[in-house]
Each structure stands twice: as C-alpha cells, then as structure tokens.
Amino acid sequence: MRIRFRALVAVVVLVVSSVCAAPGYAGNEADVTYYRDVLPIIQDNCQGCHRPEGLNLGGVVAPMSFMSYQETR
C-alpha cells in the first residue's frame, strides 16, 4: 500500500513538473539562429568530415558538405 502511494506521488510530481517546465522552453525556440547557435556545433562535430575534401575514415567520405548554411539546410 505504501509503495503504491509513493509511486503515485512520484508520478504526479513528474507530470506537474514537466507541464510547468514546457511553456518556458517553448518561448526560447524563436531565439535560435543558425550562425549563433547551430554553426558552432556543426563546426565542432561535423565539418571535419562533411566538407568537399572530407576526411577519408576507413574508405568512407562524408557524402555532403556542411560548410555553409545553404549546404547544411
């Protein structure tokens, strides 16, 4: 009985906290830009291979370039 009550309380807390957190996140989506937010991630993690002269990793070269916004989109 106690275990069931604790599980119910945990589920209620989880649901309430996720519902309360969702509106704050949705408001920030409009502020994301390619050059400020996305490009640094692509430069750090993707452009090493995704370039016209990409690295040949075990015989596999990345099939597309991510060097510009036009190529990435």
PDB file of C-alpha atoms in Angstrom:
ATOM      1  CA  MET A   1       0.000   0.000   0.000  1.00  0.00           C
ATOM      2  CA  ARG A   2       2.769   2.455   0.924  1.00  0.00           C
ATOM      3  CA  ILE A   3       4.747   1.596  -2.199  1.00  0.00           C
ATOM      4  CA  ARG A   4       1.715   2.238  -4.389  1.00  0.00           C
ATOM      5  CA  PHE A   5       1.115   5.622  -2.700  1.00  0.00           C
ATOM      6  CA  ARG A   6       4.769   6.648  -3.135  1.00  0.00           C
ATOM      7  CA  ALA A   7       4.664   5.641  -6.789  1.00  0.00           C
ATOM      8  CA  LEU A   8       1.504   7.708  -7.301  1.00  0.00           C
ATOM      9  CA  VAL A   9       3.095  10.730  -5.632  1.00  0.00           C
ATOM     10  CA  ALA A  10       6.209  10.345  -7.798  1.00  0.00           C
ATOM     11  CA  VAL A  11       4.152  10.184 -10.991  1.00  0.00           C
ATOM     12  CA  VAL A  12       2.100  13.247 -10.007  1.00  0.00           C
ATOM     13  CA  VAL A  13       5.247  15.245  -9.220  1.00  0.00           C
ATOM     14  CA  LEU A  14       6.814  14.223 -12.514  1.00  0.00           C
ATOM     15  CA  VAL A  15       3.758  15.179 -14.556  1.00  0.00           C
ATOM     16  CA  VAL A  16       3.272  18.519 -12.798  1.00  0.00           C
ATOM     17  CA  SER A  17       6.944  19.467 -13.152  1.00  0.00           C
ATOM     18  CA  SER A  18       7.042  18.582 -16.844  1.00  0.00           C
ATOM     19  CA  VAL A  19       3.887  20.581 -17.567  1.00  0.00           C
ATOM     20  CA  CYS A  20       5.237  23.589 -15.686  1.00  0.00           C
ATOM     21  CA  ALA A  21       8.587  23.454 -17.486  1.00  0.00           C
ATOM     22  CA  ALA A  22       7.180  23.175 -21.019  1.00  0.00           C
ATOM     23  CA  PRO A  23       5.963  26.797 -21.544  1.00  0.00           C
ATOM     24  CA  GLY A  24       9.353  28.272 -20.609  1.00  0.00           C
ATOM     25  CA  TYR A  25      11.138  26.153 -23.184  1.00  0.00           C
ATOM     26  CA  ALA A  26       8.685  26.903 -25.990  1.00  0.00           C
ATOM     27  CA  GLY A  27       9.340  30.638 -25.697  1.00  0.00           C
ATOM     28  CA  ASN A  28      13.057  30.248 -26.424  1.00  0.00           C
ATOM     29  CA  GLU A  29      12.709  28.399 -29.730  1.00  0.00           C
ATOM     30  CA  ALA A  30      12.230  31.632 -31.691  1.00  0.00           C
ATOM     31  CA  ASP A  31      15.577  32.946 -30.440  1.00  0.00           C
ATOM     32  CA  VAL A  32      17.655  30.167 -32.045  1.00  0.00           C
ATOM     33  CA  THR A  33      19.741  31.277 -35.026  1.00  0.00           C
ATOM     34  CA  TYR A  34      21.903  29.244 -37.361  1.00  0.00           C
ATOM     35  CA  TYR A  35      25.041  31.374 -37.096  1.00  0.00           C
ATOM     36  CA  ARG A  36      24.972  31.885 -33.328  1.00  0.00           C
ATOM     37  CA  ASP A  37      23.581  28.565 -32.075  1.00  0.00           C
ATOM     38  CA  VAL A  38      23.854  25.866 -34.738  1.00  0.00           C
ATOM     39  CA  LEU A  39      27.055  26.684 -36.645  1.00  0.00           C
ATOM     40  CA  PRO A  40      29.415  26.266 -33.659  1.00  0.00           C
ATOM     41  CA  ILE A  41      28.003  22.772 -33.046  1.00  0.00           C
ATOM     42  CA  ILE A  42      28.413  21.828 -36.708  1.00  0.00           C
ATOM     43  CA  GLN A  43      31.946  23.231 -36.787  1.00  0.00           C
ATOM     44  CA  ASP A  44      32.976  21.251 -33.702  1.00  0.00           C
ATOM     45  CA  ASN A  45      31.273  17.971 -34.559  1.00  0.00           C
ATOM     46  CA  CYS A  46      30.575  17.716 -38.296  1.00  0.00           C
ATOM     47  CA  GLN A  47      32.771  19.836 -40.554  1.00  0.00           C
ATOM     48  CA  GLY A  48      35.834  17.667 -40.047  1.00  0.00           C
ATOM     49  CA  CYS A  49      34.265  15.090 -42.374  1.00  0.00           C
ATOM     50  CA  HIS A  50      31.390  16.966 -44.009  1.00  0.00           C
ATOM     51  CA  ARG A  51      33.385  19.137 -46.407  1.00  0.00           C
ATOM     52  CA  PRO A  52      34.223  18.886 -50.088  1.00  0.00           C
ATOM     53  CA  GLU A  53      37.626  17.384 -49.217  1.00  0.00           C
ATOM     54  CA  GLY A  54      36.360  15.485 -46.136  1.00  0.00           C
ATOM     55  CA  LEU A  55      38.493  13.058 -44.159  1.00  0.00           C
ATOM     56  CA  ASN A  56      38.636   9.538 -45.532  1.00  0.00           C
ATOM     57  CA  LEU A  57      37.730   7.456 -42.495  1.00  0.00           C
ATOM     58  CA  GLY A  58      38.179   3.816 -43.373  1.00  0.00           C
ATOM     59  CA  GLY A  59      37.278   4.367 -47.005  1.00  0.00           C
ATOM     60  CA  VAL A  60      34.162   6.397 -46.175  1.00  0.00           C
ATOM     61  CA  VAL A  61      33.975  10.084 -47.026  1.00  0.00           C
ATOM     62  CA  ALA A  62      31.001  12.083 -45.744  1.00  0.00           C
ATOM     63  CA  PRO A  63      28.530  12.361 -48.641  1.00  0.00           C
ATOM     64  CA  MET A  64      27.670  16.057 -48.267  1.00  0.00           C
ATOM     65  CA  SER A  65      29.313  19.293 -47.264  1.00  0.00           C
ATOM     66  CA  PHE A  66      28.213  21.304 -44.207  1.00  0.00           C
ATOM     67  CA  MET A  67      30.487  24.269 -44.845  1.00  0.00           C
ATOM     68  CA  SER A  68      27.751  26.862 -45.413  1.00  0.00           C
ATOM     69  CA  TYR A  69      24.156  27.492 -44.391  1.00  0.00           C
ATOM     70  CA  GLN A  70      22.966  26.705 -47.919  1.00  0.00           C
ATOM     71  CA  GLU A  71      24.674  23.305 -47.883  1.00  0.00           C
ATOM     72  CA  THR A  72      23.530  22.461 -44.360  1.00  0.00           C
ATOM     73  CA  ARG A  73      19.866  23.324 -44.571  1.00  0.00           C
TER      74      ARG A  73
END
